[in-house]
Amino acid sequence: MTPTFVFDGDCAFCTMCARFVERWIPTSAKVVPWQFTDLGALGVSRSAAIDAVQWVSPPSPVLAGPEAIAALLRSSNVFWKPIGWLLALKPVRVAAWPLYRWVARNRHRLPGGTAACAVPPSK
């Protein structure tokens, strides 16, 4: 199965980031909005897809958030691969999660973001 990077296609900021990946980060992975893919076949729940980007590359476990971004970067070329390995280091990953959560909560305020980008508050 081809590795798949899943993002929120209803979010303009997320879509802008996905287009950056498609244009500037060479990878064999499919970059797809969760709204237009079979999440069940990927082993990703709808709530997980809403919560964070997902990296699906069987037989490896599904990765989310900064770990998914690190895996995507590691699947790329000699320029991006070291950045992916750096992001995958535990101390960096631990620091990246709060930043990722902040971006996710505020993505409607970021460049390209719209009110539709806002993540509904969790219950």
PDB file of C-alpha atoms in Angstrom:
ATOM      1  CA  MET A   1       0.000   0.000   0.000  1.00  0.00           C
ATOM      2  CA  THR A   2       1.205   3.492  -0.842  1.00  0.00           C
ATOM      3  CA  PRO A   3       1.848   5.649   2.244  1.00  0.00           C
ATOM      4  CA  THR A   4      -0.946   8.160   2.763  1.00  0.00           C
ATOM      5  CA  PHE A   5      -0.878  11.558   4.480  1.00  0.00           C
ATOM      6  CA  VAL A   6      -4.400  12.571   5.534  1.00  0.00           C
ATOM      7  CA  PHE A   7      -5.358  16.197   6.258  1.00  0.00           C
ATOM      8  CA  ASP A   8      -8.528  18.233   6.812  1.00  0.00           C
ATOM      9  CA  GLY A   9      -9.760  19.292   3.379  1.00  0.00           C
ATOM     10  CA  ASP A  10     -12.395  21.608   4.871  1.00  0.00           C
ATOM     11  CA  CYS A  11      -9.676  23.785   6.349  1.00  0.00           C
ATOM     12  CA  ALA A  12      -8.124  26.371   4.033  1.00  0.00           C
ATOM     13  CA  PHE A  13      -4.953  26.578   6.164  1.00  0.00           C
ATOM     14  CA  CYS A  14      -4.576  22.771   6.140  1.00  0.00           C
ATOM     15  CA  THR A  15      -5.195  22.665   2.395  1.00  0.00           C
ATOM     16  CA  MET A  16      -2.606  25.401   1.856  1.00  0.00           C
ATOM     17  CA  CYS A  17      -0.080  23.324   3.849  1.00  0.00           C
ATOM     18  CA  ALA A  18      -0.980  20.187   1.864  1.00  0.00           C
ATOM     19  CA  ARG A  19      -0.417  22.081  -1.403  1.00  0.00           C
ATOM     20  CA  PHE A  20       3.007  23.148  -0.067  1.00  0.00           C
ATOM     21  CA  VAL A  21       3.797  19.479   0.566  1.00  0.00           C
ATOM     22  CA  GLU A  22       2.681  18.500  -2.930  1.00  0.00           C
ATOM     23  CA  ARG A  23       4.711  21.261  -4.550  1.00  0.00           C
ATOM     24  CA  TRP A  24       7.898  21.317  -2.483  1.00  0.00           C
ATOM     25  CA  ILE A  25       8.293  17.996  -0.649  1.00  0.00           C
ATOM     26  CA  PRO A  26       8.869  15.152  -3.100  1.00  0.00           C
ATOM     27  CA  THR A  27       7.290  11.993  -1.726  1.00  0.00           C
ATOM     28  CA  SER A  28       5.611   8.906  -3.100  1.00  0.00           C
ATOM     29  CA  ALA A  29       2.886   9.286  -0.461  1.00  0.00           C
ATOM     30  CA  LYS A  30      -0.643  10.223  -1.404  1.00  0.00           C
ATOM     31  CA  VAL A  31      -1.678  13.524   0.207  1.00  0.00           C
ATOM     32  CA  VAL A  32      -5.450  13.386   0.630  1.00  0.00           C
ATOM     33  CA  PRO A  33      -8.195  15.208   2.522  1.00  0.00           C
ATOM     34  CA  TRP A  34      -9.941  12.896   4.964  1.00  0.00           C
ATOM     35  CA  GLN A  35     -13.310  13.936   3.542  1.00  0.00           C
ATOM     36  CA  PHE A  36     -12.468  12.258   0.211  1.00  0.00           C
ATOM     37  CA  THR A  37     -10.879   9.030   1.357  1.00  0.00           C
ATOM     38  CA  ASP A  38     -12.047   5.769   2.892  1.00  0.00           C
ATOM     39  CA  LEU A  39     -10.887   6.272   6.473  1.00  0.00           C
ATOM     40  CA  GLY A  40     -12.000   2.770   7.466  1.00  0.00           C
ATOM     41  CA  ALA A  41      -9.755   1.216   4.830  1.00  0.00           C
ATOM     42  CA  LEU A  42      -6.867   3.291   6.191  1.00  0.00           C
ATOM     43  CA  GLY A  43      -7.608   2.318   9.791  1.00  0.00           C
ATOM     44  CA  VAL A  44      -8.225   5.929  10.821  1.00  0.00           C
ATOM     45  CA  SER A  45     -11.290   7.067  12.748  1.00  0.00           C
ATOM     46  CA  ARG A  46     -13.163  10.214  11.746  1.00  0.00           C
ATOM     47  CA  SER A  47     -12.401  11.797  15.132  1.00  0.00           C
ATOM     48  CA  ALA A  48      -8.673  11.065  14.734  1.00  0.00           C
ATOM     49  CA  ALA A  49      -8.711  12.640  11.258  1.00  0.00           C
ATOM     50  CA  ILE A  50     -10.483  15.729  12.604  1.00  0.00           C
ATOM     51  CA  ASP A  51      -8.053  15.941  15.527  1.00  0.00           C
ATOM     52  CA  ALA A  52      -4.739  15.787  13.617  1.00  0.00           C
ATOM     53  CA  VAL A  53      -3.055  14.934  10.331  1.00  0.00           C
ATOM     54  CA  GLN A  54      -2.489  11.201   9.923  1.00  0.00           C
ATOM     55  CA  TRP A  55       0.280   9.118   8.333  1.00  0.00           C
ATOM     56  CA  VAL A  56      -0.761   5.658   7.198  1.00  0.00           C
ATOM     57  CA  SER A  57       1.944   3.304   5.953  1.00  0.00           C
ATOM     58  CA  PRO A  58       1.116  -0.362   6.695  1.00  0.00           C
ATOM     59  CA  PRO A  59       2.351  -2.450   8.339  1.00  0.00           C
ATOM     60  CA  SER A  60       3.605   0.401  10.567  1.00  0.00           C
ATOM     61  CA  PRO A  61       1.181   1.907  13.086  1.00  0.00           C
ATOM     62  CA  VAL A  62      -0.788   5.001  12.098  1.00  0.00           C
ATOM     63  CA  LEU A  63       0.964   8.196  13.200  1.00  0.00           C
ATOM     64  CA  ALA A  64      -0.675  11.531  14.005  1.00  0.00           C
ATOM     65  CA  GLY A  65       0.274  15.198  14.301  1.00  0.00           C
ATOM     66  CA  PRO A  66       4.007  15.976  14.428  1.00  0.00           C
ATOM     67  CA  GLU A  67       4.821  12.258  14.207  1.00  0.00           C
ATOM     68  CA  ALA A  68       2.867  12.080  10.940  1.00  0.00           C
ATOM     69  CA  ILE A  69       4.673  15.149   9.615  1.00  0.00           C
ATOM     70  CA  ALA A  70       8.031  13.629  10.606  1.00  0.00           C
ATOM     71  CA  ALA A  71       7.175  10.416   8.737  1.00  0.00           C
ATOM     72  CA  LEU A  72       6.119  12.386   5.668  1.00  0.00           C
ATOM     73  CA  LEU A  73       9.407  14.312   5.696  1.00  0.00           C
ATOM     74  CA  ARG A  74      11.414  11.098   6.188  1.00  0.00           C
ATOM     75  CA  SER A  75       9.726   9.693   3.060  1.00  0.00           C
ATOM     76  CA  SER A  76      11.149  12.554   1.000  1.00  0.00           C
ATOM     77  CA  ASN A  77      14.540  13.471  -0.430  1.00  0.00           C
ATOM     78  CA  VAL A  78      17.947  14.194   1.058  1.00  0.00           C
ATOM     79  CA  PHE A  79      16.928  17.771   1.964  1.00  0.00           C
ATOM     80  CA  TRP A  80      13.722  16.957   3.893  1.00  0.00           C
ATOM     81  CA  LYS A  81      14.672  13.558   5.327  1.00  0.00           C
ATOM     82  CA  PRO A  82      17.030  14.938   8.052  1.00  0.00           C
ATOM     83  CA  ILE A  83      14.336  17.391   9.158  1.00  0.00           C
ATOM     84  CA  GLY A  84      11.962  14.443   9.500  1.00  0.00           C
ATOM     85  CA  TRP A  85      14.511  12.511  11.573  1.00  0.00           C
ATOM     86  CA  LEU A  86      15.057  15.572  13.776  1.00  0.00           C
ATOM     87  CA  LEU A  87      11.326  16.022  14.316  1.00  0.00           C
ATOM     88  CA  ALA A  88      11.045  12.319  15.199  1.00  0.00           C
ATOM     89  CA  LEU A  89      13.537  12.621  18.075  1.00  0.00           C
ATOM     90  CA  LYS A  90      11.697  12.210  21.357  1.00  0.00           C
ATOM     91  CA  PRO A  91      12.655  15.581  22.917  1.00  0.00           C
ATOM     92  CA  VAL A  92      11.705  17.426  19.725  1.00  0.00           C
ATOM     93  CA  ARG A  93       8.496  15.404  19.334  1.00  0.00           C
ATOM     94  CA  VAL A  94       7.493  16.130  22.930  1.00  0.00           C
ATOM     95  CA  ALA A  95       8.028  19.849  22.344  1.00  0.00           C
ATOM     96  CA  ALA A  96       6.293  19.728  18.952  1.00  0.00           C
ATOM     97  CA  TRP A  97       2.978  18.384  20.261  1.00  0.00           C
ATOM     98  CA  PRO A  98       1.990  21.534  22.235  1.00  0.00           C
ATOM     99  CA  LEU A  99       2.909  23.682  19.246  1.00  0.00           C
ATOM    100  CA  TYR A 100       0.907  21.398  16.937  1.00  0.00           C
ATOM    101  CA  ARG A 101      -2.111  21.596  19.278  1.00  0.00           C
ATOM    102  CA  TRP A 102      -1.842  25.398  19.386  1.00  0.00           C
ATOM    103  CA  VAL A 103      -1.758  25.581  15.582  1.00  0.00           C
ATOM    104  CA  ALA A 104      -4.717  23.170  15.344  1.00  0.00           C
ATOM    105  CA  ARG A 105      -6.768  25.268  17.787  1.00  0.00           C
ATOM    106  CA  ASN A 106      -5.878  28.518  16.016  1.00  0.00           C
ATOM    107  CA  ARG A 107      -5.677  27.441  12.382  1.00  0.00           C
ATOM    108  CA  HIS A 108      -8.696  29.594  11.483  1.00  0.00           C
ATOM    109  CA  ARG A 109      -6.585  32.644  12.480  1.00  0.00           C
ATOM    110  CA  LEU A 110      -3.504  31.658  10.466  1.00  0.00           C
ATOM    111  CA  PRO A 111      -2.714  32.694   6.858  1.00  0.00           C
ATOM    112  CA  GLY A 112      -5.213  31.106   4.520  1.00  0.00           C
ATOM    113  CA  GLY A 113      -7.464  30.176   7.439  1.00  0.00           C
ATOM    114  CA  THR A 114     -11.194  30.858   7.533  1.00  0.00           C
ATOM    115  CA  ALA A 115     -13.946  30.377  10.100  1.00  0.00           C
ATOM    116  CA  ALA A 116     -14.583  26.946   8.532  1.00  0.00           C
ATOM    117  CA  CYS A 117     -11.083  25.932   9.666  1.00  0.00           C
ATOM    118  CA  ALA A 118     -11.938  26.172  13.356  1.00  0.00           C
ATOM    119  CA  VAL A 119     -11.851  22.833  15.119  1.00  0.00           C
ATOM    120  CA  PRO A 120     -15.017  22.252  17.169  1.00  0.00           C
ATOM    121  CA  PRO A 121     -14.240  22.202  20.898  1.00  0.00           C
ATOM    122  CA  SER A 122     -13.922  18.695  22.297  1.00  0.00           C
ATOM    123  CA  LYS A 123     -16.482  17.511  24.796  1.00  0.00           C
TER     124      LYS A 123
END
